[in-house]
Amino acid sequence: MLRCRTSERLHWRKRADEFGFKFHTLYDEPYWDESVYYQFTLQQIEKHIESPTEELHQMCLAVVDKVVRDEQLMRKFCIPEHHWDWIARSWKSGEKSLYSRLDLAYGGQGPAKLYENNADTPTSLYETGFWQWLWLEDKVNSGDLMRNADQFNSLQEKLVNRFLDMRHGHEGQVLHLACCKDTEEDRGTVQYLEDCANEAGIPTKFVYVEDIGQGEGDVYTDLDDQVITWMFKLYPWEFMLREEYSPMLEKAEVSWVEPPWKAILSNKALMPLLWKMFPNHPNLLASYFEEDLPGSNLKNYVKKPIFAREGANVSIHIDGVETEASPGPYGDEGFIFQEYYPLPSFGDAYTLIGSWLVDDKAAGISVREDKCKITQDLSRYVPHIIAG
Amino acid sequence: MKRTKSINLERMRKVSKYSPVKPLTLVVAASSLVACGDSREAAIYSNVEHCSQDNPSLTQECKAAYQDALAKSSKSGPKYTSKSSCVEEFGENNCTVYHASNGNNWFMPAMAGFMFSQVIGRNHYDSAPLYTSYSRRSPVYGQWSTVDGDLYGKRKYGNVRVGNNAFKSKPAVVKTMSRGGFGSTVSAKSSWGGSSSKSGWGG
């Protein structure tokens, strides 16, 4: 695993306009950075990332299967009690999921370590599935990179195939897609999924989360008063389960993507439970709930809120003393404590691997760099290749 | 190869093409009369008698198609909370009361005709309701419109060629009692640390 400097494509900003990539620069700082790329060997990809990703995912699903059958754990995961049955049913009836992203600490050697599972509303999907793919095409076509350079990135292909799969059972139905207002990145992610669904022949319609209505007869409606029956929402279950329209969730009979059981899979409480069920697994970091911390011998750890986005409210503790912390509005629901395992650094950059899954299959990676040890939403996205 | 083999770049090309947010209830779209490919013959009739006269051997089918069109109309047709907004769109004496399941009343245009079409290669007939407008200000004036606002050309009975999806089931349309019951957490969390963020709630 190498960090390589390279020249930017001459007209890449024009190319970004052409393909609707609108958030490549944020607050005058680059978010998409193609002045560098990472180079992996095929063995690193297959042995250290691809197969552990699928194994970790199966372990996480095993946790979900345990939690839905255990009221105490449902409480631990802060799932509101009146939704327990509904969520358990969505799991037991095998409702299909679309995608998720495991965040891994990996620097080229040794086992990758799982930081967390973004299973409900992962972003940087477009940059991964399409934009870095296009970057490689362009770089190879211009002779900048060798023709045999590859990329671990079958994300778009797998998304389209997954939508094809989901189409059966939703024949003739419109898939509504939703995200919140005023977020270019989320809107771009949803537009991308809409493109993938259309490619699979599914008719789609967009509605903002805030514009969803309650129709008579306990249904959800869009702005044209059409009943929503099948919906992708880029909005976390942990929020939805607590909002005004949540009591209707059970009656409305919407087929949700991601399905309700993702409320468990995307929860940080997953981490201590994984450690309990699969202790000392090479791809796991020791993790504990607050009450188990004293007996754990964990001195260097990261404290993370059970619900949080983009690295907010995370703090690093060395010998029990807080050394670094990120601000944020989260933490009311409690925290988990995870063994301190710093991100590998390449030069002045800390590097985080996002490993994607579609339909239980590893589907590619995204690489993000940050100047801080806690990756937040202002980290840079850099492309990668496989060579050798 | 560990990457996607090929991508349909045409679909990915944007130049700022987000789907526009549609206005209320009846959204008029371009004509859905199609010439080739995924299309079939259909006849437009005003009622059961009209259909039976044209198809003496299909009286039962005409009846069933008409009933089916009525049912589709009440499920998926445009609906208005006030009579005046329905009249504005569809004209005087062209709006009927629709009794919703919970006892509320609203208004919708009367079905002015229905399409009748044999499923290719089968002894089965599809139907779909059509509306028209007598209001000169309406884009539907003198035209046929489907439940979702597709215009099928000038209002006249007889044979037309239409896309197969004319007969596909359409989303149900119901009265929306309120909006905004989702998304409150996001505004609460956003108010922390400044108002605008590029980033949403993905992780």
Coordinates of C-alpha atoms in Angstrom, one line a residue:
Chain A
M1 CA 0.0 0.0 0.0
L2 CA 1.7 3.1 -1.3
R3 CA 0.7 6.8 -1.4
C4 CA 1.7 8.1 -4.8
R5 CA 1.7 11.7 -6.2
T6 CA 0.2 12.2 -9.6
S7 CA -0.8 15.1 -11.8
E8 CA -4.5 16.1 -11.8
R9 CA -6.5 15.6 -15.0
L10 CA -6.4 18.9 -16.9
H11 CA -10.1 19.4 -17.1
W12 CA -11.5 17.4 -14.3
R13 CA -13.6 20.2 -12.9
K14 CA -15.3 20.5 -16.2
R15 CA -15.8 16.8 -16.2
A16 CA -17.3 17.1 -12.7
D17 CA -19.8 19.6 -14.0
E18 CA -20.7 17.4 -16.8
F19 CA -21.5 14.5 -14.5
G20 CA -23.1 16.5 -11.7
F21 CA -20.4 16.1 -9.1
K22 CA -21.1 19.2 -7.2
F23 CA -19.3 18.8 -3.9
H24 CA -15.7 18.2 -4.9
T25 CA -14.7 21.5 -3.2
L26 CA -16.0 22.5 0.2
Y27 CA -15.4 25.7 2.1
D28 CA -12.6 26.4 -0.5
E29 CA -10.9 23.2 0.6
P30 CA -10.6 20.2 -1.8
Y31 CA -12.8 17.3 -0.8
W32 CA -11.9 15.3 -3.9
D33 CA -8.1 15.3 -4.2
E34 CA -6.6 13.6 -7.2
S35 CA -3.1 14.9 -6.7
V36 CA -2.5 11.6 -4.9
Y37 CA -3.7 8.1 -5.1
Y38 CA -3.2 4.9 -3.1
Q39 CA -1.8 1.8 -4.7
F40 CA -2.7 -1.6 -3.4
T41 CA -1.5 -5.1 -4.4
L42 CA -4.2 -7.6 -5.4
Q43 CA -3.2 -9.7 -2.5
Q44 CA -3.8 -6.8 0.0
I45 CA -7.2 -6.2 -1.5
E46 CA -8.3 -9.8 -1.6
K47 CA -6.8 -11.1 1.6
H48 CA -6.7 -8.1 3.9
I49 CA -9.9 -6.2 2.8
E50 CA -12.3 -8.2 0.6
S51 CA -12.6 -11.4 2.6
P52 CA -12.5 -9.8 6.1
T53 CA -15.2 -7.4 5.0
E54 CA -17.5 -10.2 4.1
E55 CA -16.6 -12.1 7.3
L56 CA -17.1 -9.0 9.5
H57 CA -20.4 -8.4 7.8
Q58 CA -21.7 -11.9 8.6
M59 CA -20.5 -11.4 12.2
C60 CA -22.5 -8.2 12.4
L61 CA -25.6 -9.9 11.0
A62 CA -25.1 -12.5 13.8
V63 CA -25.3 -9.7 16.3
V64 CA -28.5 -8.4 14.8
D65 CA -30.0 -11.9 15.0
K66 CA -29.2 -12.0 18.7
V67 CA -30.4 -8.5 19.5
V68 CA -33.8 -8.8 17.9
R69 CA -34.5 -11.7 20.2
D70 CA -33.4 -10.1 23.4
E71 CA -35.4 -7.2 25.0
Q72 CA -32.5 -6.2 27.2
L73 CA -30.2 -5.8 24.2
M74 CA -32.9 -3.9 22.3
R75 CA -32.9 -1.5 25.2
K76 CA -29.1 -1.3 25.2
F77 CA -29.3 -0.4 21.5
C78 CA -31.7 2.5 22.5
I79 CA -34.4 1.1 20.2
P80 CA -37.7 2.7 21.3
E81 CA -39.8 -0.1 22.8
H82 CA -42.9 0.3 20.7
H83 CA -40.8 -0.5 17.6
W84 CA -39.2 -3.7 18.9
D85 CA -41.7 -6.1 17.3
W86 CA -41.8 -4.3 14.0
I87 CA -38.0 -4.2 13.7
A88 CA -37.7 -7.9 14.7
R89 CA -40.3 -8.8 12.1
S90 CA -38.4 -6.9 9.4
W91 CA -35.3 -9.0 10.3
K92 CA -37.0 -12.3 10.6
S93 CA -38.9 -11.9 7.3
G94 CA -35.6 -11.3 5.6
E95 CA -36.3 -7.8 4.2
K96 CA -33.7 -6.9 1.7
S97 CA -30.9 -4.5 2.4
L98 CA -29.1 -2.4 -0.3
Y99 CA -25.7 -1.4 0.9
S100 CA -23.4 -0.6 3.8
R101 CA -19.8 0.6 4.5
L102 CA -17.4 -0.8 7.0
D103 CA -14.8 1.7 8.2
L104 CA -11.4 -0.1 8.5
A105 CA -8.0 1.0 9.9
Y106 CA -5.5 -0.6 7.5
G107 CA -2.1 0.5 6.4
G108 CA -0.9 -2.3 4.1
Q109 CA 0.0 -4.9 6.7
G110 CA -1.6 -7.1 9.3
P111 CA -5.3 -7.4 9.9
A112 CA -7.6 -4.5 9.1
K113 CA -9.4 -3.4 12.2
L114 CA -13.1 -2.5 12.2
Y115 CA -13.8 1.0 13.5
E116 CA -17.5 1.0 12.8
N117 CA -20.3 -0.1 10.5
N118 CA -22.1 2.6 8.5
A119 CA -25.0 0.3 7.6
D120 CA -27.9 2.7 7.4
T121 CA -27.0 5.9 5.6
P122 CA -23.5 5.7 4.3
T123 CA -22.3 8.4 1.9
S124 CA -19.3 9.0 -0.4
L125 CA -21.1 6.4 -2.6
Y126 CA -21.0 8.4 -5.8
E127 CA -17.4 9.4 -5.4
T128 CA -16.6 5.7 -4.9
G129 CA -18.9 3.9 -7.4
F130 CA -18.7 6.3 -10.2
W131 CA -16.3 9.2 -9.9
Q132 CA -13.1 7.4 -8.9
W133 CA -14.0 4.8 -11.5
L134 CA -14.1 7.5 -14.1
W135 CA -10.8 8.9 -12.8
L136 CA -9.1 5.6 -13.5
E137 CA -10.7 5.4 -17.0
D138 CA -9.4 8.9 -17.8
K139 CA -6.0 8.3 -16.3
V140 CA -5.5 5.1 -18.2
N141 CA -6.8 6.6 -21.5
S142 CA -4.4 9.5 -21.2
G143 CA -1.5 7.2 -20.6
D144 CA -0.9 8.5 -17.1
L145 CA -1.5 5.1 -15.6
M146 CA -0.7 1.7 -17.0
R147 CA -3.5 -0.1 -18.9
N148 CA -3.4 -3.0 -16.5
A149 CA -4.1 -0.8 -13.4
D150 CA -7.3 -2.0 -11.8
Q151 CA -9.5 -0.7 -8.9
F152 CA -11.4 -2.5 -6.2
N153 CA -14.7 -1.0 -7.1
S154 CA -17.6 -3.0 -8.5
L155 CA -20.0 -0.9 -6.5
Q156 CA -22.0 0.5 -9.4
E157 CA -22.4 -2.8 -11.1
K158 CA -23.5 -4.4 -7.8
L159 CA -25.9 -1.6 -7.0
V160 CA -27.6 -1.9 -10.4
N161 CA -27.8 -5.7 -10.0
R162 CA -29.2 -5.4 -6.5
F163 CA -31.9 -3.1 -7.8
L164 CA -32.7 -5.5 -10.5
D165 CA -33.1 -8.1 -7.8
M166 CA -35.3 -5.8 -5.8
R167 CA -37.5 -5.0 -8.8
H168 CA -39.0 -8.5 -8.6
G169 CA -41.6 -8.2 -5.9
H170 CA -42.1 -4.5 -6.6
E171 CA -43.2 -4.9 -10.2
G172 CA -44.8 -1.7 -11.5
Q173 CA -44.1 0.2 -8.3
V174 CA -42.4 3.6 -8.0
L175 CA -39.4 3.8 -5.8
H176 CA -39.4 7.0 -3.9
L177 CA -36.1 8.4 -2.8
A178 CA -35.6 10.9 0.0
C179 CA -33.0 12.9 1.8
C180 CA -33.0 16.1 3.8
K181 CA -33.0 19.6 2.4
D182 CA -29.9 21.8 2.1
T183 CA -27.3 19.1 1.8
E184 CA -25.6 18.9 -1.6
E185 CA -23.8 15.8 -0.7
D186 CA -26.8 13.8 0.4
R187 CA -28.8 15.0 -2.7
G188 CA -26.0 13.9 -4.9
T189 CA -25.9 10.4 -3.2
V190 CA -29.6 10.0 -3.7
Q191 CA -29.4 11.2 -7.3
Y192 CA -26.8 8.5 -7.8
L193 CA -29.0 5.8 -6.4
E194 CA -31.8 7.0 -8.5
D195 CA -29.6 6.7 -11.6
C196 CA -28.7 3.1 -10.6
A197 CA -32.3 2.2 -9.9
N198 CA -33.3 3.7 -13.3
E199 CA -30.6 1.7 -14.9
A200 CA -32.3 -1.4 -13.5
G201 CA -35.6 -0.3 -15.0
I202 CA -37.2 0.9 -11.8
P203 CA -39.3 4.1 -12.0
T204 CA -38.3 6.6 -9.3
K205 CA -39.4 9.8 -7.8
F206 CA -37.7 12.1 -5.4
V207 CA -39.1 13.8 -2.3
Y208 CA -37.4 15.6 0.6
V209 CA -37.7 14.0 4.0
E210 CA -39.2 17.2 5.4
D211 CA -41.9 17.1 2.6
I212 CA -43.2 13.7 3.3
G213 CA -46.8 13.9 4.3
Q214 CA -49.3 11.8 6.3
G215 CA -52.2 10.8 4.1
E216 CA -55.5 9.6 5.3
G217 CA -55.7 5.9 6.1
D218 CA -52.2 6.0 7.8
V219 CA -50.1 6.2 4.7
Y220 CA -47.1 8.4 3.7
T221 CA -47.5 10.7 0.7
D222 CA -45.2 12.7 -1.5
L223 CA -45.8 16.3 -2.7
D224 CA -48.3 15.1 -5.4
D225 CA -50.3 13.3 -2.7
Q226 CA -49.2 10.0 -4.1
V227 CA -49.0 7.2 -1.7
I228 CA -45.4 6.1 -0.9
T229 CA -45.1 2.3 -1.0
W230 CA -41.4 1.7 -1.5
M231 CA -38.8 4.1 -0.3
F232 CA -35.1 4.6 0.0
K233 CA -34.4 7.2 2.7
L234 CA -31.0 8.7 3.3
Y235 CA -32.1 9.5 6.8
P236 CA -31.1 7.5 9.9
W237 CA -33.5 5.1 11.5
E238 CA -32.4 6.3 14.9
F239 CA -34.0 9.7 14.1
M240 CA -37.0 8.4 12.2
L241 CA -38.0 6.1 15.0
R242 CA -38.4 9.0 17.4
E243 CA -40.1 11.6 15.2
E244 CA -43.7 12.7 14.9
Y245 CA -44.6 10.3 12.1
S246 CA -43.0 7.3 13.7
P247 CA -46.1 5.8 15.3
M248 CA -47.4 5.3 11.7
L249 CA -44.4 3.3 10.6
E250 CA -46.0 -0.1 11.4
K251 CA -49.3 0.6 9.7
A252 CA -48.1 2.4 6.6
E253 CA -46.7 -0.8 5.0
V254 CA -43.9 0.9 3.2
S255 CA -41.1 -1.3 1.9
W256 CA -38.1 0.6 3.3
V257 CA -34.6 0.7 1.9
E258 CA -32.6 0.3 4.1
P259 CA -35.0 -2.0 6.1
P260 CA -35.8 -1.2 9.7
W261 CA -33.4 -3.9 11.1
K262 CA -30.6 -1.6 9.9
A263 CA -31.4 0.4 13.1
I264 CA -29.5 -2.3 14.9
L265 CA -26.7 -2.9 12.4
S266 CA -25.8 0.8 12.2
N267 CA -25.7 1.2 15.9
K268 CA -22.4 1.8 17.7
A269 CA -23.6 -0.6 20.4
L270 CA -22.8 -3.2 17.8
M271 CA -19.1 -2.9 18.5
P272 CA -19.0 -4.1 22.2
L273 CA -21.5 -6.9 21.3
L274 CA -19.3 -8.0 18.4
W275 CA -16.3 -8.2 20.9
K276 CA -18.4 -10.2 23.3
M277 CA -19.6 -12.7 20.6
F278 CA -16.3 -12.9 18.8
P279 CA -13.6 -12.1 21.4
N280 CA -10.1 -11.5 20.1
H281 CA -11.1 -11.8 16.5
P282 CA -8.2 -10.4 14.5
N283 CA -10.3 -7.8 12.7
L284 CA -12.0 -6.5 15.8
L285 CA -10.9 -3.9 18.4
A286 CA -11.7 -4.6 22.0
S287 CA -14.9 -2.7 22.8
Y288 CA -17.0 -2.2 25.9
F289 CA -20.2 -0.7 27.2
E290 CA -19.6 1.9 29.9
E291 CA -20.4 -0.5 32.8
D292 CA -17.9 -3.1 31.5
L293 CA -15.1 -0.6 31.1
P294 CA -13.7 -0.8 34.7
G295 CA -13.1 -4.6 34.5
S296 CA -11.6 -4.4 31.0
N297 CA -8.1 -3.2 31.6
L298 CA -8.6 -0.8 28.7
K299 CA -6.4 2.2 29.3
N300 CA -6.1 3.7 25.9
Y301 CA -9.4 4.0 24.3
V302 CA -11.7 6.0 22.0
K303 CA -15.0 7.0 23.5
K304 CA -17.8 7.2 20.9
P305 CA -21.5 8.1 21.3
I306 CA -24.0 5.3 20.5
F307 CA -25.6 7.6 18.0
A308 CA -23.4 10.0 16.0
R309 CA -22.5 11.0 12.5
E310 CA -19.2 11.9 10.8
G311 CA -16.9 11.5 13.8
A312 CA -18.8 14.0 16.1
N313 CA -18.4 13.8 19.9
V314 CA -15.5 11.3 19.7
S315 CA -12.7 11.6 22.2
I316 CA -9.3 9.8 22.6
H317 CA -8.1 8.8 26.0
I318 CA -4.6 7.7 26.8
D319 CA -4.0 6.2 30.2
G320 CA -7.4 7.4 31.1
V321 CA -6.7 11.0 30.2
E322 CA -8.5 12.7 27.3
T323 CA -6.0 13.9 24.7
E324 CA -8.2 14.7 21.7
A325 CA -11.9 15.4 21.2
S326 CA -14.2 16.4 18.5
P327 CA -17.2 18.5 19.2
G328 CA -20.8 17.7 18.4
P329 CA -24.4 17.5 19.4
Y330 CA -24.5 13.8 20.3
G331 CA -24.1 11.6 23.4
D332 CA -27.4 11.7 25.1
E333 CA -27.9 8.0 24.6
G334 CA -24.6 6.9 26.1
F335 CA -21.2 5.9 24.8
I336 CA -19.1 2.9 23.9
F337 CA -15.4 2.5 24.5
Q338 CA -13.2 1.1 21.9
E339 CA -9.5 0.1 22.1
Y340 CA -7.3 3.0 20.8
Y341 CA -5.9 1.9 17.5
P342 CA -4.6 5.0 15.6
L343 CA -5.1 5.3 11.8
P344 CA -2.0 4.5 9.8
S345 CA -0.3 7.7 8.6
F346 CA 1.2 8.4 5.2
G347 CA 3.1 11.6 5.4
D348 CA 1.0 14.1 7.2
A349 CA -2.2 12.2 6.4
Y350 CA -4.2 9.8 8.4
T351 CA -5.9 7.3 6.1
L352 CA -9.2 5.5 6.6
I353 CA -10.5 2.8 4.3
G354 CA -14.3 2.5 3.7
S355 CA -15.1 -1.0 2.6
W356 CA -18.4 -1.3 0.8
L357 CA -20.9 -4.1 0.7
V358 CA -23.9 -4.7 -1.5
D359 CA -26.0 -7.7 -1.1
D360 CA -23.6 -9.2 1.5
K361 CA -20.8 -9.0 -1.1
A362 CA -17.7 -6.8 -0.7
A363 CA -18.1 -4.2 -3.5
G364 CA -15.0 -2.0 -3.3
I365 CA -13.3 0.6 -1.2
S366 CA -13.0 4.3 -0.7
V367 CA -10.0 6.0 0.8
R368 CA -10.2 9.1 2.9
E369 CA -7.5 11.2 4.4
D370 CA -7.6 13.6 7.3
K371 CA -5.1 15.8 9.0
C372 CA -6.6 14.8 12.4
K373 CA -6.8 11.4 14.0
I374 CA -10.5 11.5 14.1
T375 CA -12.0 11.4 10.6
Q376 CA -14.7 13.9 10.1
D377 CA -16.8 15.2 7.3
L378 CA -14.1 17.5 6.0
S379 CA -11.6 14.8 5.3
R380 CA -10.4 14.5 1.7
Y381 CA -11.4 11.7 -0.7
V382 CA -8.6 10.2 -2.7
P383 CA -8.8 7.6 -5.4
H384 CA -6.9 4.2 -5.5
I385 CA -5.6 1.6 -7.9
I386 CA -4.6 -2.0 -7.8
A387 CA -1.3 -2.8 -9.3
G388 CA 0.8 -5.9 -8.9
Chain B
M1 CA -11.0 -7.4 -12.9
K2 CA -12.1 -6.0 -9.6
R3 CA -14.0 -3.0 -10.9
T4 CA -17.3 -2.3 -12.7
K5 CA -16.9 -3.5 -16.3
S6 CA -18.8 -0.7 -18.0
I7 CA -20.9 2.2 -17.1
N8 CA -23.7 3.8 -19.1
L9 CA -22.1 7.3 -19.2
E10 CA -25.2 8.8 -20.9
R11 CA -27.2 8.1 -17.9
M12 CA -24.6 9.5 -15.6
R13 CA -24.2 12.8 -17.6
K14 CA -26.1 15.5 -15.7
V15 CA -25.5 19.1 -16.6
S16 CA -27.7 20.0 -13.6
K17 CA -30.6 17.7 -14.2
Y18 CA -32.3 17.1 -10.9
S19 CA -35.9 16.1 -11.3
P20 CA -38.0 19.2 -10.6
V21 CA -40.3 19.2 -7.7
K22 CA -43.8 18.9 -9.1
P23 CA -46.6 21.3 -8.1
L24 CA -49.9 20.1 -6.7
T25 CA -52.2 17.3 -7.7
L26 CA -52.5 17.3 -11.4
V27 CA -49.2 17.5 -13.2
V28 CA -49.5 17.8 -16.9
A29 CA -46.8 16.1 -18.8
A30 CA -46.0 15.7 -22.5
S31 CA -48.1 13.5 -24.6
S32 CA -47.7 9.9 -24.0
L33 CA -49.0 8.8 -27.4
V34 CA -46.2 6.7 -28.7
A35 CA -45.4 5.5 -32.2
C36 CA -43.4 2.4 -31.8
G37 CA -41.8 -0.1 -29.5
D38 CA -43.5 -0.6 -26.2
S39 CA -47.0 0.3 -27.4
R40 CA -50.4 -1.1 -28.3
E41 CA -53.9 -0.3 -29.8
A42 CA -56.6 1.0 -27.5
A43 CA -60.0 2.4 -28.1
I44 CA -61.5 5.3 -26.1
Y45 CA -65.1 5.1 -25.1
S46 CA -67.4 7.3 -23.1
N47 CA -69.3 4.5 -21.3
V48 CA -70.3 0.8 -21.3
E49 CA -73.0 1.3 -24.1
H50 CA -70.5 3.0 -26.3
C51 CA -68.0 0.2 -25.8
S52 CA -70.6 -2.5 -26.4
Q53 CA -71.9 -1.0 -29.6
D54 CA -68.5 -1.1 -31.0
N55 CA -67.8 -4.6 -29.6
P56 CA -71.1 -6.5 -29.6
S57 CA -69.5 -9.7 -28.6
L58 CA -67.7 -8.1 -25.6
T59 CA -70.5 -6.7 -23.5
Q60 CA -69.2 -8.4 -20.3
E61 CA -65.6 -7.2 -21.0
C62 CA -66.9 -3.7 -21.6
K63 CA -68.7 -3.7 -18.3
A64 CA -65.8 -5.0 -16.4
A65 CA -63.4 -2.6 -18.0
Y66 CA -65.6 0.3 -17.2
Q67 CA -65.9 -0.7 -13.5
D68 CA -62.2 -1.2 -13.4
A69 CA -61.5 2.2 -14.8
L70 CA -63.9 3.8 -12.2
A71 CA -62.0 2.0 -9.5
K72 CA -58.7 3.1 -10.8
S73 CA -60.0 6.7 -11.0
S74 CA -61.0 6.8 -7.4
K75 CA -57.8 5.2 -6.3
S76 CA -55.3 7.2 -8.3
G77 CA -57.2 10.2 -9.8
P78 CA -56.5 13.8 -8.9
K79 CA -58.2 15.0 -5.8
Y80 CA -58.8 18.4 -4.4
T81 CA -59.8 19.7 -1.0
S82 CA -62.0 22.4 -2.4
K83 CA -64.6 22.3 -5.2
S84 CA -63.3 25.6 -6.6
S85 CA -59.8 24.3 -7.3
C86 CA -61.2 21.2 -9.0
V87 CA -63.5 23.4 -11.1
E88 CA -60.6 25.7 -12.0
E89 CA -58.7 22.7 -13.4
F90 CA -61.5 20.7 -15.0
G91 CA -64.4 23.2 -15.5
E92 CA -68.0 23.6 -14.3
N93 CA -70.2 20.6 -13.8
N94 CA -67.3 18.3 -14.2
C95 CA -66.3 17.7 -10.6
T96 CA -67.8 15.1 -8.3
V97 CA -67.6 14.5 -4.6
Y98 CA -65.3 11.8 -3.5
H99 CA -66.0 10.2 -0.1
A100 CA -62.9 9.2 1.6
S101 CA -62.8 6.2 3.9
N102 CA -62.7 8.4 7.1
G103 CA -65.7 10.4 6.1
N104 CA -63.9 13.4 4.7
N105 CA -65.2 14.7 1.4
W106 CA -63.0 16.0 -1.4
F107 CA -63.5 16.7 -5.1
M108 CA -62.3 15.0 -8.2
P109 CA -63.0 15.3 -11.9
A110 CA -65.6 12.9 -13.4
M111 CA -64.3 10.2 -15.5
A112 CA -65.0 11.4 -19.1
G113 CA -64.0 8.2 -20.9
F114 CA -61.9 5.1 -20.6
M115 CA -59.4 3.3 -22.6
F116 CA -60.2 -0.3 -23.6
S117 CA -57.4 -2.5 -24.9
Q118 CA -56.8 -6.2 -25.5
V119 CA -53.7 -7.5 -23.8
I120 CA -51.6 -8.7 -26.8
G121 CA -52.0 -12.4 -27.3
R122 CA -54.5 -12.9 -24.5
N123 CA -58.2 -13.0 -24.1
H124 CA -58.1 -10.2 -21.5
Y125 CA -58.8 -6.5 -21.7
D126 CA -57.1 -3.6 -19.8
S127 CA -58.6 -0.3 -19.0
A128 CA -57.6 3.1 -17.8
P129 CA -59.7 6.2 -16.8
L130 CA -59.5 9.4 -18.8
Y131 CA -60.4 13.0 -17.8
T132 CA -61.0 16.1 -19.8
S133 CA -61.4 19.7 -18.9
Y134 CA -64.0 22.4 -19.9
S135 CA -62.0 25.2 -18.3
R136 CA -60.2 27.3 -20.9
R137 CA -57.4 28.1 -18.5
S138 CA -56.5 24.5 -18.0
P139 CA -53.8 22.8 -20.0
V140 CA -56.2 19.8 -20.1
Y141 CA -58.8 21.9 -21.9
G142 CA -60.2 19.8 -24.8
Q143 CA -57.7 17.1 -24.2
W144 CA -57.5 13.7 -22.7
S145 CA -55.6 13.3 -19.5
T146 CA -54.7 10.2 -17.5
V147 CA -54.8 10.0 -13.7
D148 CA -51.2 11.2 -13.5
G149 CA -51.6 14.1 -15.9
D150 CA -50.2 12.6 -19.1
L151 CA -51.9 14.2 -22.0
Y152 CA -53.2 11.9 -24.7
G153 CA -54.1 14.5 -27.3
K154 CA -57.4 16.0 -28.3
R155 CA -60.6 14.8 -26.8
K156 CA -62.1 12.5 -29.3
Y157 CA -63.4 8.9 -29.1
G158 CA -62.0 6.1 -31.2
N159 CA -58.7 4.3 -31.7
V160 CA -55.4 5.5 -30.4
R161 CA -52.0 3.9 -30.0
V162 CA -50.6 4.2 -26.4
G163 CA -47.6 3.1 -24.4
N164 CA -48.0 -0.1 -22.4
N165 CA -47.5 1.7 -19.2
A166 CA -50.8 3.5 -19.7
F167 CA -52.3 0.4 -18.2
K168 CA -49.8 -0.2 -15.4
S169 CA -51.0 0.3 -11.9
K170 CA -50.5 3.9 -10.8
P171 CA -49.6 5.1 -7.3
A172 CA -52.7 5.7 -5.1
V173 CA -53.5 9.3 -4.5
V174 CA -54.9 10.3 -1.1
K175 CA -55.6 13.4 0.9
T176 CA -52.5 14.5 2.8
M177 CA -53.5 15.6 6.3
S178 CA -50.1 17.1 7.3
R179 CA -46.5 17.3 6.3
G180 CA -43.2 17.7 8.1
G181 CA -43.5 14.7 10.6
F182 CA -40.0 13.5 9.6
G183 CA -36.8 15.6 9.6
S184 CA -37.2 17.3 12.9
T185 CA -34.0 15.8 14.4
V186 CA -32.0 17.0 11.5
S187 CA -32.9 20.6 12.1
A188 CA -32.3 20.3 15.8
K189 CA -28.8 18.8 15.3
S190 CA -28.0 21.3 12.6
S191 CA -28.7 24.3 14.8
W192 CA -25.6 23.1 16.7
G193 CA -22.4 24.6 15.3
G194 CA -23.7 26.8 12.5
S195 CA -26.4 26.6 10.0
S196 CA -25.1 25.3 6.8
S197 CA -23.1 22.1 6.3
K198 CA -22.3 20.4 3.0
S199 CA -22.8 17.2 4.8
G200 CA -26.0 15.6 5.7
W201 CA -26.7 12.7 7.9
G202 CA -24.9 10.0 6.1
G203 CA -21.8 8.7 7.9

